[in-house]
Coordinates of C-alpha atoms in Angstrom, one line a residue:
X1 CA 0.0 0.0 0.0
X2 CA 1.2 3.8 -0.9
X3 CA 2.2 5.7 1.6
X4 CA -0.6 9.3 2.4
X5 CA 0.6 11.2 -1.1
X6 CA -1.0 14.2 -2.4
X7 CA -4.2 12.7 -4.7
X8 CA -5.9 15.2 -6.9
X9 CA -9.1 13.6 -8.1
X10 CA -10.9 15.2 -11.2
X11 CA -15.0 15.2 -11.7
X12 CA -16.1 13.1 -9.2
X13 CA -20.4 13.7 -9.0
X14 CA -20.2 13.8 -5.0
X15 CA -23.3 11.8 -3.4
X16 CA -24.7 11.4 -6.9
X17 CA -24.7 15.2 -7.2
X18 CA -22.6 18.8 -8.7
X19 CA -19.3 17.2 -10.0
X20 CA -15.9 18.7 -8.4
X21 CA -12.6 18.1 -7.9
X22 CA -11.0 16.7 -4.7
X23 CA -7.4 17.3 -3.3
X24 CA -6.4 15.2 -0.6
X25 CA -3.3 15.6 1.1
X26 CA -1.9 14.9 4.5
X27 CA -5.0 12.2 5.3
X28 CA -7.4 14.8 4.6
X29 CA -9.7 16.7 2.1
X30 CA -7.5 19.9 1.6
X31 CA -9.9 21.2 -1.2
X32 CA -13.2 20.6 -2.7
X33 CA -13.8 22.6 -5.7
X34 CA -13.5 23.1 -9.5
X35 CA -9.8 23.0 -11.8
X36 CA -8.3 22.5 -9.0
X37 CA -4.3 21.5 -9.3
X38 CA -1.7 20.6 -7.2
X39 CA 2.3 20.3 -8.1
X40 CA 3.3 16.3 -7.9
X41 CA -0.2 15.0 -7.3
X42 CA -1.9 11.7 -8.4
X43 CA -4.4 12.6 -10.9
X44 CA -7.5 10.5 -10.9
X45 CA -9.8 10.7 -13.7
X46 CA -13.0 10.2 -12.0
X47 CA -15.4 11.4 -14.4
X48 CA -18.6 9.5 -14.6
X49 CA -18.0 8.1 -10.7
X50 CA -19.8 8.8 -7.9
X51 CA -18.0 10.3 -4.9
X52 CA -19.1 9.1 -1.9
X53 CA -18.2 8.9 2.0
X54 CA -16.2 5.6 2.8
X55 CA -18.6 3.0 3.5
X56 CA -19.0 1.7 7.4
X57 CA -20.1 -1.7 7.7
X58 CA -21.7 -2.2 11.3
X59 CA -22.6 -6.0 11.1
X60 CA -18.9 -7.8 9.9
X61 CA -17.6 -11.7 10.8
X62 CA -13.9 -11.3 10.5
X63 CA -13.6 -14.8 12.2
X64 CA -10.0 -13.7 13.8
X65 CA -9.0 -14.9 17.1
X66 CA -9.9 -18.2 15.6
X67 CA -11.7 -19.0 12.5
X68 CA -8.9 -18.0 10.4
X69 CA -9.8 -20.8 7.9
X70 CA -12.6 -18.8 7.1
X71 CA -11.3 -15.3 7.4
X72 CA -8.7 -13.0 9.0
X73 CA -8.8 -9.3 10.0
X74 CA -6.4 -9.3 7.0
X75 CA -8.4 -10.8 4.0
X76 CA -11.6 -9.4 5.5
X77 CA -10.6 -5.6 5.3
X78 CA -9.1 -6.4 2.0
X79 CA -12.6 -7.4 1.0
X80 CA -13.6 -4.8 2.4
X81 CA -11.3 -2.1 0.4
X82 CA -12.8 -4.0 -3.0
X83 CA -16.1 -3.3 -1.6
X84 CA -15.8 0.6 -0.8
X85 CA -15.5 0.0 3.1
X86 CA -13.1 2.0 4.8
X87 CA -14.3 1.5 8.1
X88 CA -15.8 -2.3 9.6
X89 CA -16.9 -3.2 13.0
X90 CA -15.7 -6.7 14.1
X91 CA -18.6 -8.9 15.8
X92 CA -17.7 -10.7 18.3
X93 CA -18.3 -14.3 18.2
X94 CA -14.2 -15.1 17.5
X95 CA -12.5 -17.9 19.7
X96 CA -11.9 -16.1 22.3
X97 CA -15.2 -14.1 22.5
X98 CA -14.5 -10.4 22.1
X99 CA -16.1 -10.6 25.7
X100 CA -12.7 -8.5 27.4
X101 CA -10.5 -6.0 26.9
X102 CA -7.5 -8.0 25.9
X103 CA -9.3 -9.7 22.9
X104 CA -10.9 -6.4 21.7
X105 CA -7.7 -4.8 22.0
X106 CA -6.1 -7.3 19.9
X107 CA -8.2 -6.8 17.4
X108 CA -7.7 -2.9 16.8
X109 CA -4.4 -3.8 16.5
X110 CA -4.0 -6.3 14.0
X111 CA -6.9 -4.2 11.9
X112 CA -4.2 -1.2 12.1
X113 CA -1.4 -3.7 11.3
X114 CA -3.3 -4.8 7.9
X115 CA -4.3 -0.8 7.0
X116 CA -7.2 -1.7 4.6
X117 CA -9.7 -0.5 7.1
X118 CA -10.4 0.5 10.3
X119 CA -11.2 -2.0 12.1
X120 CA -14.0 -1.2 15.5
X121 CA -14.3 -4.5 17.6
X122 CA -17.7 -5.1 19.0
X123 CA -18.0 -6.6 22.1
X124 CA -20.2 -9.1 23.5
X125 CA -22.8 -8.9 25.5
X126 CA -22.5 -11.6 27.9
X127 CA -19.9 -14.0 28.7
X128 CA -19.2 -15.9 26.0
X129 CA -22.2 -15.5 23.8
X130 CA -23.9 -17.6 26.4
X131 CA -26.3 -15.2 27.7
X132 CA -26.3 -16.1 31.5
X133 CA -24.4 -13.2 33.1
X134 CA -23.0 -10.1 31.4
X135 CA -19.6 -9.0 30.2
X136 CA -17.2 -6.7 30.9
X137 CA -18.6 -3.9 29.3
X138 CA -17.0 -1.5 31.4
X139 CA -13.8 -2.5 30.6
X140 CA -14.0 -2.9 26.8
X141 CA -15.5 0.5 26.6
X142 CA -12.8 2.1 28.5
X143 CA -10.3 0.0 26.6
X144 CA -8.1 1.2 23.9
X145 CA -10.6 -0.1 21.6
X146 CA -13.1 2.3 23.0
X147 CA -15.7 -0.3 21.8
X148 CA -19.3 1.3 22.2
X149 CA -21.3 -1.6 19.9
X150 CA -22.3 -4.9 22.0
X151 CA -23.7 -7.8 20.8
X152 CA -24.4 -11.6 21.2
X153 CA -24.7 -11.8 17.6
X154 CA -25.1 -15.4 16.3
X155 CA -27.1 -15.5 19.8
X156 CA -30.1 -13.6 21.0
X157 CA -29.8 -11.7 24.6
X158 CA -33.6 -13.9 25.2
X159 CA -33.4 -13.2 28.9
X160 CA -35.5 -9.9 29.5
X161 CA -33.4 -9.1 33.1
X162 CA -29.7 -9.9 31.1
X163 CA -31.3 -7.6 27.9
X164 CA -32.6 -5.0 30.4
X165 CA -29.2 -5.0 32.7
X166 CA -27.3 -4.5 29.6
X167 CA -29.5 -1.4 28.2
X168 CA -29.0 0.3 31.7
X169 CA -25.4 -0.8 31.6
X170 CA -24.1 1.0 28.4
X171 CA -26.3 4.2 29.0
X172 CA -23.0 5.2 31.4
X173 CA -21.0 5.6 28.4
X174 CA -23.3 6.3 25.3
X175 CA -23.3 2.9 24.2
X176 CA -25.7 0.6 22.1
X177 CA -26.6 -3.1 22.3
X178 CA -26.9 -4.6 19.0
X179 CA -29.9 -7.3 19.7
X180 CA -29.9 -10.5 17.1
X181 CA -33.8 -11.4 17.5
X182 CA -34.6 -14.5 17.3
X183 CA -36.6 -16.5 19.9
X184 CA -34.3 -19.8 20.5
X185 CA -37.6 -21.7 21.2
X186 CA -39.7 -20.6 18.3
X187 CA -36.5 -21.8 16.0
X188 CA -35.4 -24.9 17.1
X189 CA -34.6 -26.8 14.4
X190 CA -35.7 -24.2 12.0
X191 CA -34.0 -24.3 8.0
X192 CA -35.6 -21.9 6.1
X193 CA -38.1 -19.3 6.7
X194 CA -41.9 -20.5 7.1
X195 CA -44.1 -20.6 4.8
X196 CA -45.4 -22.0 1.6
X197 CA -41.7 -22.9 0.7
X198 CA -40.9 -24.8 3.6
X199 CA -44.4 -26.7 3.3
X200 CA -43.8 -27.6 0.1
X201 CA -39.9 -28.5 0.5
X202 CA -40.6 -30.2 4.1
X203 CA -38.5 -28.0 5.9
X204 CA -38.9 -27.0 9.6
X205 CA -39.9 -23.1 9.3
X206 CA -38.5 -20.7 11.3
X207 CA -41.7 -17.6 11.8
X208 CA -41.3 -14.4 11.0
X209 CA -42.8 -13.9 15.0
X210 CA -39.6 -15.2 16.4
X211 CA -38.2 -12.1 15.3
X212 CA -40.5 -9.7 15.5
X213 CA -41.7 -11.1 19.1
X214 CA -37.6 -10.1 20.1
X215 CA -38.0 -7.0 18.6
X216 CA -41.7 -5.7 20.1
X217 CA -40.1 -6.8 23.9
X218 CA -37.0 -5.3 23.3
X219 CA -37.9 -1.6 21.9
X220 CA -40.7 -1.3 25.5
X221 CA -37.1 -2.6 27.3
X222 CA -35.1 0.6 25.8
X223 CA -38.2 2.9 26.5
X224 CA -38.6 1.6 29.9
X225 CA -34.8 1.8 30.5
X226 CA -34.2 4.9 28.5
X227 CA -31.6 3.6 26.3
X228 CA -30.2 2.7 23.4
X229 CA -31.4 -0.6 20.9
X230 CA -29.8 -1.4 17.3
X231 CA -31.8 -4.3 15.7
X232 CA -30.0 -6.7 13.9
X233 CA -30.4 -7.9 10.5
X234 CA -33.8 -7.0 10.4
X235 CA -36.1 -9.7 8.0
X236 CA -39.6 -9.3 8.1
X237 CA -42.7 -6.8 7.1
X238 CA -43.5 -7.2 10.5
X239 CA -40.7 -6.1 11.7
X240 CA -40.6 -3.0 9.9
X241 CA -44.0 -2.2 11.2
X242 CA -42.4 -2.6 14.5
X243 CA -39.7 -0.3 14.4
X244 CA -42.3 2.1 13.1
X245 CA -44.2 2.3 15.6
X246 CA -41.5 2.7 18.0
X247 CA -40.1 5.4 16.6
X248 CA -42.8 7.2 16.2
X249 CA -43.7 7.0 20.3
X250 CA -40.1 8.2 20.2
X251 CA -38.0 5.1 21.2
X252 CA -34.8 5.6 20.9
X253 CA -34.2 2.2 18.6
X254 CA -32.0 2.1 14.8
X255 CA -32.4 -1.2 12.8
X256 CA -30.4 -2.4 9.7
X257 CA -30.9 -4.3 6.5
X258 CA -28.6 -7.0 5.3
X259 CA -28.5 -6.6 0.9
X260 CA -29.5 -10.3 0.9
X261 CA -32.8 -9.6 2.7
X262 CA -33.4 -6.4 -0.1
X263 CA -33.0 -8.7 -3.1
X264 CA -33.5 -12.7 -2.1
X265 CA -36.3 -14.2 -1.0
X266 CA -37.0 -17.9 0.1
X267 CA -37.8 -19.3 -3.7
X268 CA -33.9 -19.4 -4.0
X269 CA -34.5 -22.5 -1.7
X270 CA -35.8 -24.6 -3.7
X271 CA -32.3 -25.8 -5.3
X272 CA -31.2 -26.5 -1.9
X273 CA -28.0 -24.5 -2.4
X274 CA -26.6 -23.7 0.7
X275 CA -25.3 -20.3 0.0
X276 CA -28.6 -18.8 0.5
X277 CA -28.5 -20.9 3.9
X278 CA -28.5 -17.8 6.4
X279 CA -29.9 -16.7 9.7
X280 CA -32.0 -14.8 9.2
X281 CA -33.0 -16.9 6.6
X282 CA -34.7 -15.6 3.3
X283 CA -37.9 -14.4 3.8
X284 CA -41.0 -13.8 1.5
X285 CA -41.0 -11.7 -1.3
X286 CA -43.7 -9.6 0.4
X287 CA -40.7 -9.1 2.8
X288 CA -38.1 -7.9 0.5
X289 CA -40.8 -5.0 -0.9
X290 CA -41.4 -4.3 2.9
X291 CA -37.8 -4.1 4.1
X292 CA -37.2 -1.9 0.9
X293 CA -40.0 0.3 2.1
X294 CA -38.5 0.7 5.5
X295 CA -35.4 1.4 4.3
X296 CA -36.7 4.5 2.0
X297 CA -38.2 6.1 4.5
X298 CA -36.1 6.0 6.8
X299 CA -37.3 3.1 9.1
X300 CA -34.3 1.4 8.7
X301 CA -31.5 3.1 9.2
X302 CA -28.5 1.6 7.4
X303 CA -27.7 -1.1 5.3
X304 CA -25.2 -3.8 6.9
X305 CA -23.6 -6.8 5.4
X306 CA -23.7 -9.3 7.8
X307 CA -20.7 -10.4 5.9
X308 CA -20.0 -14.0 6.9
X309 CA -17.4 -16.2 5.6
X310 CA -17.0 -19.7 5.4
X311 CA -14.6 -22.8 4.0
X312 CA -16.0 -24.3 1.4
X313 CA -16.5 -27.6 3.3
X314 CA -18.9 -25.6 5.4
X315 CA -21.0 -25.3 2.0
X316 CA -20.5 -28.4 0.0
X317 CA -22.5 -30.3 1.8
X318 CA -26.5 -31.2 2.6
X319 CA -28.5 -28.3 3.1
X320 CA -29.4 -29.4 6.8
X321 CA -25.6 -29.8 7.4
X322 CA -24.4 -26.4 6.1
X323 CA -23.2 -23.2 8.1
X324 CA -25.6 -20.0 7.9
X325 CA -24.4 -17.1 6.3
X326 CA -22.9 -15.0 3.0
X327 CA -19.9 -13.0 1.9
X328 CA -21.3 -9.6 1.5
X329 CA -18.5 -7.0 1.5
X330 CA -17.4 -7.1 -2.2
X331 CA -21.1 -7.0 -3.4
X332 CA -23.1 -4.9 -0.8
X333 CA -22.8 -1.3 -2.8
X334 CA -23.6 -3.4 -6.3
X335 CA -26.5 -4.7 -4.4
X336 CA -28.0 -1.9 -2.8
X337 CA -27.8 -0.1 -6.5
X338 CA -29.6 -2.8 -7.8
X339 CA -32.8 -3.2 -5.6
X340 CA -33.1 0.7 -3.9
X341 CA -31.1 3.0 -6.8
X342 CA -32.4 1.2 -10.2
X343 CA -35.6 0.7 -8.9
X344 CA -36.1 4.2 -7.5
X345 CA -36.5 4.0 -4.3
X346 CA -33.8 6.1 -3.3
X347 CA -31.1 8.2 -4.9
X348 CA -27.0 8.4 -4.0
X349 CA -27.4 10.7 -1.4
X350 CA -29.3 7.8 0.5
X351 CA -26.9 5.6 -0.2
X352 CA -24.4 7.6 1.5
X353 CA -26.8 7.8 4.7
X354 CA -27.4 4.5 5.0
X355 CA -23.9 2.7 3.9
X356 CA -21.4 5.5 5.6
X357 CA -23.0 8.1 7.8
X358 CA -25.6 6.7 9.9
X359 CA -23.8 3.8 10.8
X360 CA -20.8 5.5 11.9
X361 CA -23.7 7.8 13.7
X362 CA -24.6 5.0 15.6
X363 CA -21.3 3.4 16.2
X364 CA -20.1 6.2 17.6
X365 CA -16.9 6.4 15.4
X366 CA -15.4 9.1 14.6
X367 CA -13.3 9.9 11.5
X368 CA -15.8 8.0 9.3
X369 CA -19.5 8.9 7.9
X370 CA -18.0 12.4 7.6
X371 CA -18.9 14.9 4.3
X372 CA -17.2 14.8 1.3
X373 CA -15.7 18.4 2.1
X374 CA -12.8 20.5 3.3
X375 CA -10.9 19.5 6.4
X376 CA -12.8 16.2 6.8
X377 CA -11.2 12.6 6.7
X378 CA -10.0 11.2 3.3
X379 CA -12.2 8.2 3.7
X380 CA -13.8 8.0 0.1
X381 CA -15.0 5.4 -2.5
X382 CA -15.3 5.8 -6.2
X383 CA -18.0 4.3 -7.7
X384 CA -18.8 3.7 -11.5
X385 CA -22.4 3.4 -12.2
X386 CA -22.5 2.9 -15.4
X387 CA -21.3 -1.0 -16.2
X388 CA -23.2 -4.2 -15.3
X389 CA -21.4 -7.7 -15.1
X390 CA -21.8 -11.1 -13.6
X391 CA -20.3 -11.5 -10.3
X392 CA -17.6 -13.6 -10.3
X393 CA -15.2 -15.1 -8.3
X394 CA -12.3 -12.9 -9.2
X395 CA -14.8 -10.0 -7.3
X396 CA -13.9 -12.1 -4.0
X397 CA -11.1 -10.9 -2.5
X398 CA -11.3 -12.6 1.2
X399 CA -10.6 -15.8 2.4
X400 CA -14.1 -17.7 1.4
X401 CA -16.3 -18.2 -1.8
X402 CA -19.9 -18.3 -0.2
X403 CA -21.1 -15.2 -2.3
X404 CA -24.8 -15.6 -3.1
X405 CA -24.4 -13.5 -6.0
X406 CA -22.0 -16.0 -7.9
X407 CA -23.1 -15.8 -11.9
X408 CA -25.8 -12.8 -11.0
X409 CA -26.3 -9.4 -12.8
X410 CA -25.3 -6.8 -11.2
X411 CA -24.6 -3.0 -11.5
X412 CA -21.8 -0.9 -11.3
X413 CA -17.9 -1.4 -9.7
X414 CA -16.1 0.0 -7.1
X415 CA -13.2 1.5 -8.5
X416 CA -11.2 3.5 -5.9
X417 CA -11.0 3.2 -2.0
X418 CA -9.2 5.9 0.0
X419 CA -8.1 5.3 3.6
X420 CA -7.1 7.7 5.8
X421 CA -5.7 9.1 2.5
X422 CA -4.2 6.5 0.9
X423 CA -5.0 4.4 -2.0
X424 CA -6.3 0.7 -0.9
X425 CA -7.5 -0.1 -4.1
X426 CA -6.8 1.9 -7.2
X427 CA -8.8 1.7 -10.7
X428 CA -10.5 -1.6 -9.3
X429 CA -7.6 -3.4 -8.1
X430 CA -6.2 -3.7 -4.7
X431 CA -3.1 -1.6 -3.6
X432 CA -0.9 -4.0 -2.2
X433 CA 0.7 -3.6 1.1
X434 CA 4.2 -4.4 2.4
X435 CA 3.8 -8.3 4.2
X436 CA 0.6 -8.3 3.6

């Protein structure tokens, strides 16, 4: 990876909007303007790209202390400079559990080691994922990390005293819990979502209520309690209508959106191909137009990937056998083009909100989500609109495979990632980096 040079890039449509010219220098925008020039400065030719704030991904497996089969901090920020991401926050369930300061700590550190990203550890809730008695909160919020984002992810909080301890908990230092909703009991043995797929395919259903039952309790918890709630991978209509209605009696509660939950629905079952095994799993199609609704108007808050890698063993295998989850970092902007910009739902300046400045908002990081403008951060993507293309392979760039947009149409390319000023992938291409 380049060393922080002087960039000078040329007619860039910031947000989707006026076209300009940007000079970054020093790790920051210097100068936003037009024919601009600068002595011994990069030229990029961006014209016909979209400028936009360096995407935060609040909802990202980076499987390290652990699972680095699957993933490292390494490969995954790497994916994450192909995909426009300049800033990621790590969930928790590694091996160790993020669930003290040491292993939160280590992660910061090997995310500023590999430079594609930053890297913001989430911690977990409770002691090893295992919802009986809670973390040490405390201590990984006052850690170097400054971690600020808790969940059991991969696990619901179901206890109401553990869920409500935490919400008072994190109030003391303007914290969030990040809730994964799903009632354990209404999903035992659950494969696919319920419905008239699963009837007809003889799959145990997992109901759209053992979500949205998580949900209702939780947002009355964070009233009650006065405190913070981020909703997880949020799935169903029902949901949505939730959320809704909880914001509008003023609960302070933010939900996400995974890009698989805007575009797939449960049909793509019916091959019994298990990367579209995730958890949430697929829902309805009357779903997908819901979520997409939410999402528009500002319901849902951002878009996160839930990007969750696997070894193809994990994969090749029976459908009841197989791991949950998707790779999502490399496809995620391409995605949310495709089912919110091309079909009108929202425009680039939305896409900004909900993929960079809302979810640093409610992450609480600084340095990221910021305006494209003088004196802020140079974290930036480049986008190019204009082509469509198959996903391939060759558009993975972490450890594992498990894309579920192998062989799919889809719009546009990332073309240029800046971090903290420097190139970490330059006319689509990753910038290499020293050892890396």
């Amino acid at each position: 990876m380049t060393e922080s040079t002087s960039l000078l890039i040329r007619g860039a449509a910031i947000e989707g909007g006026e076209t300009a010219d940007i000079l970054v220098e020093d790790g920051r925008i210097a100068e936003v303007g037009t024919g601009l020039s600068r002595a011994g400065a990069r030229i990029i030719d961006a014209a016909g790209l979209i400028a936009l704030p360096g995407l935060v991904d609040l909802h990202t497996h980076l499987r390290e202390p652990g699972y680095e089969a699957s993933e490292t901090i390494l490969t995954g920020t790497r994916a994450a400079a192909a995909g426009g991401f300049t800033a990621v926050f790590a969930m928790p369930n590694t091996s160790p559990v993020a669930d003290v300061a040491g292993v939160v700590e280590q992660e910061l550190a090997l995310g500023e080691a590999a430079g594609y990203a930053t890297v913001q550890p989430i911690g977990a809730v409770t002691v090893g994922q295992k919802g009986e008695r809670l973390a040490e909160l405390g201590a990984m919020a006052d850690s170097r990390a400054r971690v600020r984002v808790f969940s059991d992810d991969g696990f619901c909080v179901w206890d109401p005293l553990i869920m409500r301890r935490a919400l008072e908990y994190v109030k003391a230092f303007d914290g969030v819990v990040a809730q994964h909703a799903q009632d354990p009991r209404l999903t035992e043995g659950a494969q696919m979502n319920e419905g008239v797929v699963s009837a007809e395919l003889g799959l145990a259903g997992w109901p759209a209520v053992a979500e949205e039952s998580i949900i209702a309790r939780d947002v009355l918890l964070a009233e009650h309690v006065g405190s913070r709630l981020h909703v997880c991978h949020l799935s169903t209509a029902g949901s949505v209508d939730i959320i809704r209605w909880a914001k509008k009696r003023g609960i302070d509660v933010t939900a996400e959106v995974t890009p698989h939950h805007l575009l797939l629905t449960d049909e793509l079952v019916r091959g019994y191909d298990a990367r579209f095994k995730v958890n949430p799993p697929l829902r309805r199609e009357e779903d997908v137009l819901a979520v997409r609704e939410g999402l528009a108007d500002g319901t849902i808050d951002i878009v996160a990937t839930d990007h969750a890698p696997h070894p193809a063993e994990s994969k090749s295998c029976e459908w009841a056998a197989a791991a949950n989850g998707m790779v999502g970092l490399e496809s995620a902007l391409r995605v949310v083009h495709e089912a919110m910009v091309v079909t009108g739902l929202i425009g680039w300046q939305d896409v900004a909100r909900v993929l960079s400045k809302a979810p640093a908002r409610i992450g609480r990081l600084a340095g990221h989500g910021t305006p494209i403008a003088a004196g802020e951060p140079a974290e930036i993507a480049l986008y190019d609109p204009r082509p469509s293309a198959p996903f391939g392979a060759a558009d993975l760039r972490g450890r594992s495979a498990n894309s579920p947009y192998l062989g799919r149409e889809l719009p546009g390319r990332v073309m240029w990632t800046i971090h903290r000023g420097s190139l970490t992938l330059a006319d689509g291409e990753l910038v290499e980096r020293e050892g890396a």
